[in-house]
Amino acid sequence: MTEDFVQTPEVQALLDRASGVESDAGDARLKAITRDLVEAIMKAIVKHDVSESEFWAAIKYFQDSGDEFGLIVPGVGLEHFMDLVMDARDAEAGRSGGTPRTIEGPLYVAGAPLVEGEANLTDDADDTDTLYMNGRVAGPDGEPVEGAILHVWHANSKGFYSHFDPTGTQSPFNNRRRIRIGPDGRYAFHSRMPSGYSVPPGGPTDRFMKALGRHGNRPAHVHFFVEAPGYRTLTTQINFGDDPFAGDDFAFATREGLLPVPNRQGDSAYIAFDFELQRAEVSDEEHFSARVRAEA
Ligand code: DHB
Ligand code: FE
């Protein structure tokens, strides 16, 4: 049997009816996307001669992995693919410049304390080095960006994020802050050094990655949103350029220009990093995407 089987009138009629394209009710865009997605699954089933047992194993996998869906999406490269799509759309629209975007990941929490000046991100004891990070938030002409807020979040030295820590031992906003940037556009913070992250051992993402002959590790990294009136909200992260996984990130978030090597001096490490924002062309771009995010 070949993929042509999916083109038979019977299967095509099934797709039309299943995706609602024969009815005027419902959402036309959703119908079209549903039809294409279901058809792509059908083609894969035929192409790879998927058995009934394999089919139900796959369905069970997705049913059981609900809580880790946000981890599987970066792991299979789809979250990075969205960055590539947004970059390509920008290029088509003649837009370029600024700090590269890279994935948000699944571990942001809204509502972190809003602080000013030299910020300390870490609330909990953590026996590791201290990270000092500073730099500027500027616009395309090098102008300091007024009214900017830098959202920053990272893991602790065990690779665990507050709010998502399986040991349940972290304060709600440990290693999470919103920093209000002053009129000179400069920011500075310090925190307990994050370690690399790995997906929960033995969980759905880990099992999937192992079955693909891959791993679920990320280099140590620090996440950012930068928002400011009149500018396009930036989603990005820096990954430590000297981490063993800097060249092999399971989530594909490492990008050129986002891999600073910390300057390690005794039990301190220093990173200087400047952010350059693009100007917003429509007010929608000043805001976050409508992704549903955790709150605390
Ligand atoms: C994942 C975890 C992260 O900390 C991150 O930044 C991106 C992805 C994950 O578990 O998929
Ligand atoms: Fe992360």
Short mmCIF file of C-alpha atoms and ligand atoms in Angstrom, two decimals:
data_model
loop_
_atom_site.label_atom_id
_atom_site.label_comp_id
_atom_site.label_asym_id
_atom_site.label_seq_id
_atom_site.Cartn_x
_atom_site.Cartn_y
_atom_site.Cartn_z
CA MET A 1 0.00 0.00 0.00
CA THR A 2 1.23 3.55 -0.75
CA GLU A 3 0.29 6.98 0.56
CA ASP A 4 -2.05 7.24 -2.46
CA PHE A 5 -4.47 5.31 -0.29
CA VAL A 6 -5.14 8.56 1.59
CA GLN A 7 -6.18 10.13 -1.74
CA THR A 8 -8.94 7.58 -2.36
CA PRO A 9 -12.46 9.09 -2.49
CA GLU A 10 -13.51 7.24 0.63
CA VAL A 11 -10.66 8.63 2.77
CA GLN A 12 -10.97 12.13 1.30
CA ALA A 13 -14.71 12.12 2.06
CA LEU A 14 -13.92 10.97 5.61
CA LEU A 15 -11.48 13.89 6.01
CA ASP A 16 -14.04 16.39 4.71
CA ARG A 17 -16.71 15.18 7.09
CA ALA A 18 -14.39 14.73 10.09
CA SER A 19 -13.00 18.27 9.78
CA GLY A 20 -16.44 19.81 9.27
CA VAL A 21 -15.60 21.36 5.91
CA GLU A 22 -18.97 20.30 4.54
CA SER A 23 -20.87 22.41 7.04
CA ASP A 24 -21.21 26.21 7.19
CA ALA A 25 -21.07 26.20 10.98
CA GLY A 26 -17.83 26.41 12.94
CA ASP A 27 -14.49 28.08 12.27
CA ALA A 28 -13.28 27.83 8.65
CA ARG A 29 -9.61 28.26 9.55
CA LEU A 30 -9.78 25.58 12.24
CA LYS A 31 -11.46 23.21 9.79
CA ALA A 32 -8.72 23.69 7.19
CA ILE A 33 -5.89 23.22 9.69
CA THR A 34 -7.57 20.17 11.27
CA ARG A 35 -8.03 18.58 7.88
CA ASP A 36 -4.37 19.00 6.95
CA LEU A 37 -3.10 17.73 10.31
CA VAL A 38 -5.30 14.63 10.33
CA GLU A 39 -4.36 13.94 6.71
CA ALA A 40 -0.64 14.21 7.59
CA ILE A 41 -1.12 11.63 10.39
CA MET A 42 -2.97 9.31 8.01
CA LYS A 43 -0.13 9.56 5.49
CA ALA A 44 2.45 8.73 8.17
CA ILE A 45 0.39 5.71 9.26
CA VAL A 46 0.29 4.35 5.72
CA LYS A 47 3.88 5.27 4.83
CA HIS A 48 5.31 3.56 7.93
CA ASP A 49 2.83 0.68 7.96
CA VAL A 50 1.82 1.55 11.54
CA SER A 51 0.10 -1.37 13.25
CA GLU A 52 -3.02 -1.12 15.37
CA SER A 53 -0.93 -1.80 18.50
CA GLU A 54 1.57 0.92 17.62
CA PHE A 55 -1.27 3.33 16.90
CA TRP A 56 -2.83 2.83 20.34
CA ALA A 57 0.56 2.99 22.04
CA ALA A 58 1.05 6.43 20.47
CA ILE A 59 -2.41 7.60 21.57
CA LYS A 60 -1.74 6.36 25.11
CA TYR A 61 1.60 8.17 25.10
CA PHE A 62 -0.07 11.50 24.35
CA GLN A 63 -2.87 10.84 26.85
CA ASP A 64 -0.34 10.15 29.60
CA SER A 65 2.10 12.95 28.81
CA GLY A 66 -0.29 15.87 29.25
CA ASP A 67 1.73 17.61 31.97
CA GLU A 68 4.89 17.39 29.90
CA PHE A 69 3.47 18.61 26.61
CA GLY A 70 5.26 21.93 27.06
CA LEU A 71 8.56 19.99 27.35
CA ILE A 72 7.99 17.69 24.40
CA VAL A 73 7.28 20.63 22.06
CA PRO A 74 10.78 22.15 22.41
CA GLY A 75 12.33 18.66 22.47
CA VAL A 76 11.00 17.77 19.03
CA GLY A 77 12.16 21.14 17.71
CA LEU A 78 8.75 22.72 17.20
CA GLU A 79 9.29 25.67 19.56
CA HIS A 80 12.56 26.53 17.79
CA PHE A 81 10.81 26.04 14.46
CA MET A 82 8.35 28.78 15.49
CA ASP A 83 11.37 31.08 15.98
CA LEU A 84 12.62 30.19 12.50
CA VAL A 85 9.14 30.93 11.10
CA MET A 86 8.95 34.30 12.88
CA ASP A 87 12.49 35.16 11.70
CA ALA A 88 11.54 34.29 8.11
CA ARG A 89 8.34 36.36 8.33
CA ASP A 90 10.42 39.27 9.62
CA ALA A 91 12.90 38.87 6.76
CA GLU A 92 10.03 38.84 4.25
CA ALA A 93 8.71 42.04 5.79
CA GLY A 94 12.18 43.61 5.58
CA ARG A 95 12.64 43.64 9.35
CA SER A 96 15.96 42.78 10.90
CA GLY A 97 18.32 43.73 13.69
CA GLY A 98 18.25 43.58 17.43
CA THR A 99 19.00 40.77 19.83
CA PRO A 100 17.99 37.40 18.33
CA ARG A 101 14.84 35.83 19.68
CA THR A 102 14.91 32.33 21.09
CA ILE A 103 12.40 30.06 22.75
CA GLU A 104 10.56 30.94 25.97
CA GLY A 105 10.39 27.34 27.17
CA PRO A 106 7.66 26.08 29.49
CA LEU A 107 8.88 27.42 32.85
CA TYR A 108 8.04 31.14 33.06
CA VAL A 109 5.87 32.27 35.97
CA ALA A 110 4.00 35.58 35.85
CA GLY A 111 3.92 37.95 38.80
CA ALA A 112 7.56 37.91 39.96
CA PRO A 113 8.58 40.81 42.25
CA LEU A 114 9.15 44.09 40.40
CA VAL A 115 12.45 45.61 41.55
CA GLU A 116 14.71 48.53 40.66
CA GLY A 117 18.47 49.07 40.66
CA GLU A 118 21.01 46.29 41.29
CA ALA A 119 18.72 43.30 41.72
CA ASN A 120 19.20 40.10 43.69
CA LEU A 121 17.22 37.30 42.05
CA THR A 122 17.84 34.56 44.59
CA ASP A 123 15.77 34.18 47.77
CA ASP A 124 16.87 30.71 48.87
CA ALA A 125 20.19 29.39 50.14
CA ASP A 126 22.13 27.66 47.36
CA ASP A 127 25.72 26.56 47.87
CA THR A 128 27.24 27.58 44.55
CA ASP A 129 28.99 30.47 42.79
CA THR A 130 27.48 33.91 42.30
CA LEU A 131 26.51 35.12 38.84
CA TYR A 132 26.82 38.85 38.14
CA MET A 133 25.18 40.03 34.95
CA ASN A 134 24.85 43.55 33.59
CA GLY A 135 24.44 45.55 30.42
CA ARG A 136 22.19 47.92 28.52
CA VAL A 137 18.74 47.81 26.98
CA ALA A 138 18.87 49.99 23.86
CA GLY A 139 16.83 50.67 20.73
CA PRO A 140 17.91 50.44 17.10
CA ASP A 141 19.75 53.79 17.21
CA GLY A 142 21.49 52.96 20.46
CA GLU A 143 19.02 55.08 22.41
CA PRO A 144 18.36 53.96 25.97
CA VAL A 145 14.90 52.42 26.12
CA GLU A 146 12.65 54.25 28.55
CA GLY A 147 10.27 52.39 30.79
CA ALA A 148 11.67 48.97 29.95
CA ILE A 149 11.00 45.96 32.15
CA LEU A 150 13.39 43.03 32.04
CA HIS A 151 11.81 39.73 33.12
CA VAL A 152 14.49 37.27 34.13
CA TRP A 153 14.22 33.67 35.30
CA HIS A 154 16.58 30.72 35.65
CA ALA A 155 17.11 27.40 37.41
CA ASN A 156 18.94 26.86 40.70
CA SER A 157 22.20 24.92 41.08
CA LYS A 158 20.26 21.63 40.89
CA GLY A 159 18.78 22.62 37.52
CA PHE A 160 15.32 23.08 39.07
CA TYR A 161 13.03 26.09 38.54
CA SER A 162 10.97 27.52 41.37
CA HIS A 163 7.24 26.70 41.02
CA PHE A 164 8.20 23.58 39.00
CA ASP A 165 10.67 22.05 41.48
CA PRO A 166 9.85 18.37 42.14
CA THR A 167 11.50 18.61 45.58
CA GLY A 168 9.09 21.41 46.52
CA THR A 169 11.81 23.27 48.42
CA GLN A 170 12.03 26.62 46.61
CA SER A 171 10.34 29.91 47.47
CA PRO A 172 7.70 30.86 44.89
CA PHE A 173 9.82 33.40 42.97
CA ASN A 174 13.32 32.14 43.69
CA ASN A 175 15.53 33.19 40.75
CA ARG A 176 12.68 35.17 39.18
CA ARG A 177 12.36 38.94 39.01
CA ARG A 178 11.01 41.77 36.91
CA ILE A 179 13.60 44.54 36.82
CA ARG A 180 12.48 48.07 36.00
CA ILE A 181 15.21 49.68 33.87
CA GLY A 182 16.25 53.23 34.75
CA PRO A 183 16.50 56.16 32.29
CA ASP A 184 20.11 55.29 31.39
CA GLY A 185 18.94 51.94 30.02
CA ARG A 186 21.31 49.97 32.24
CA TYR A 187 20.47 46.84 34.21
CA ALA A 188 22.44 44.75 36.70
CA PHE A 189 21.58 41.71 38.78
CA HIS A 190 23.22 38.93 40.70
CA SER A 191 21.99 35.48 41.64
CA ARG A 192 23.13 32.00 42.57
CA MET A 193 24.63 30.39 39.47
CA PRO A 194 22.19 28.16 37.55
CA SER A 195 23.17 24.67 36.46
CA GLY A 196 22.14 22.95 33.26
CA TYR A 197 18.59 21.65 33.09
CA SER A 198 17.44 18.16 32.32
CA VAL A 199 13.91 16.89 31.73
CA PRO A 200 12.39 14.86 34.59
CA PRO A 201 14.16 11.46 34.59
CA GLY A 202 11.91 8.60 33.50
CA GLY A 203 9.11 10.96 32.46
CA PRO A 204 7.37 11.05 29.08
CA THR A 205 9.85 13.51 27.51
CA ASP A 206 12.88 11.60 28.79
CA ARG A 207 11.49 8.30 27.50
CA PHE A 208 10.74 9.81 24.10
CA MET A 209 14.21 11.36 23.80
CA LYS A 210 15.89 8.07 24.77
CA ALA A 211 13.78 6.18 22.23
CA LEU A 212 15.04 8.65 19.62
CA GLY A 213 18.64 8.02 20.75
CA ARG A 214 18.77 11.55 22.17
CA HIS A 215 19.03 13.14 25.62
CA GLY A 216 16.97 15.74 27.48
CA ASN A 217 19.71 18.13 28.62
CA ARG A 218 20.05 21.87 28.25
CA PRO A 219 23.15 23.98 28.96
CA ALA A 220 22.93 26.37 31.94
CA HIS A 221 20.95 29.38 30.78
CA VAL A 222 19.09 32.54 31.78
CA HIS A 223 15.71 33.50 30.28
CA PHE A 224 14.50 37.00 29.43
CA PHE A 225 11.49 38.89 28.24
CA VAL A 226 12.18 42.55 27.56
CA GLU A 227 9.16 44.82 27.20
CA ALA A 228 8.96 48.60 26.79
CA PRO A 229 6.40 51.05 25.40
CA GLY A 230 6.98 51.60 21.68
CA TYR A 231 9.22 48.54 21.30
CA ARG A 232 8.64 44.98 20.25
CA THR A 233 8.63 42.53 23.16
CA LEU A 234 11.71 40.32 22.96
CA THR A 235 11.74 36.70 24.12
CA THR A 236 15.26 35.38 24.46
CA GLN A 237 17.80 33.61 26.66
CA ILE A 238 21.54 33.41 27.05
CA ASN A 239 23.18 29.99 27.34
CA PHE A 240 26.60 29.66 28.91
CA GLY A 241 29.09 29.24 26.08
CA ASP A 242 31.40 27.05 28.20
CA ASP A 243 28.72 24.54 29.23
CA PRO A 244 29.25 20.96 27.97
CA PHE A 245 25.79 21.10 26.33
CA ALA A 246 26.31 24.52 24.69
CA GLY A 247 26.62 22.79 21.33
CA ASP A 248 24.02 20.09 22.00
CA ASP A 249 20.89 21.63 23.52
CA PHE A 250 17.95 19.24 23.42
CA ALA A 251 15.56 22.23 23.12
CA PHE A 252 17.46 23.96 20.26
CA ALA A 253 17.48 27.33 22.09
CA THR A 254 21.21 28.08 21.66
CA ARG A 255 21.80 30.65 18.94
CA GLU A 256 24.72 32.65 17.65
CA GLY A 257 24.99 35.87 19.63
CA LEU A 258 23.35 34.27 22.68
CA LEU A 259 26.23 32.14 23.97
CA PRO A 260 28.36 34.37 26.22
CA VAL A 261 31.14 32.65 28.15
CA PRO A 262 30.98 33.67 31.82
CA ASN A 263 34.16 35.25 33.10
CA ARG A 264 34.80 32.97 36.08
CA GLN A 265 36.87 34.43 38.93
CA GLY A 266 37.02 32.27 42.06
CA ASP A 267 33.47 31.78 43.26
CA SER A 268 32.07 34.56 41.07
CA ALA A 269 31.17 34.62 37.39
CA TYR A 270 30.52 37.72 35.29
CA ILE A 271 28.54 38.17 32.10
CA ALA A 272 28.17 41.47 30.25
CA PHE A 273 25.29 41.38 27.79
CA ASP A 274 23.45 44.17 25.95
CA PHE A 275 19.91 43.88 24.63
CA GLU A 276 18.84 45.68 21.49
CA LEU A 277 15.10 45.96 20.89
CA GLN A 278 13.28 46.55 17.62
CA ARG A 279 10.68 49.31 17.42
CA ALA A 280 7.10 48.09 17.47
CA GLU A 281 5.26 48.60 14.19
CA VAL A 282 1.85 47.84 15.68
CA SER A 283 0.87 48.09 19.33
CA ASP A 284 0.20 44.35 19.52
CA GLU A 285 3.96 43.78 19.27
CA GLU A 286 4.51 45.67 22.52
CA HIS A 287 2.72 42.90 24.36
CA PHE A 288 3.41 39.28 25.16
CA SER A 289 2.04 36.56 22.92
CA ALA A 290 -1.24 35.10 24.16
CA ARG A 291 0.42 31.92 25.41
CA VAL A 292 -1.18 30.75 28.67
CA ARG A 293 1.50 31.03 31.36
CA ALA A 294 1.77 29.86 34.95
CA GLU A 295 0.97 32.41 37.65
CA ALA A 296 1.90 32.54 41.30
C1 DHB B 1 12.60 23.03 28.55
C2 DHB B 1 13.14 23.49 29.74
C3 DHB B 1 13.74 24.73 29.81
O1 DHB B 1 14.29 25.23 30.94
C4 DHB B 1 13.78 25.51 28.69
O2 DHB B 1 14.36 26.70 28.81
C5 DHB B 1 13.25 25.07 27.50
C6 DHB B 1 12.66 23.82 27.44
C7 DHB B 1 11.93 21.71 28.48
O3 DHB B 1 11.88 21.02 29.51
O4 DHB B 1 11.41 21.33 27.41
FE FE B 2 14.88 27.16 30.82
#
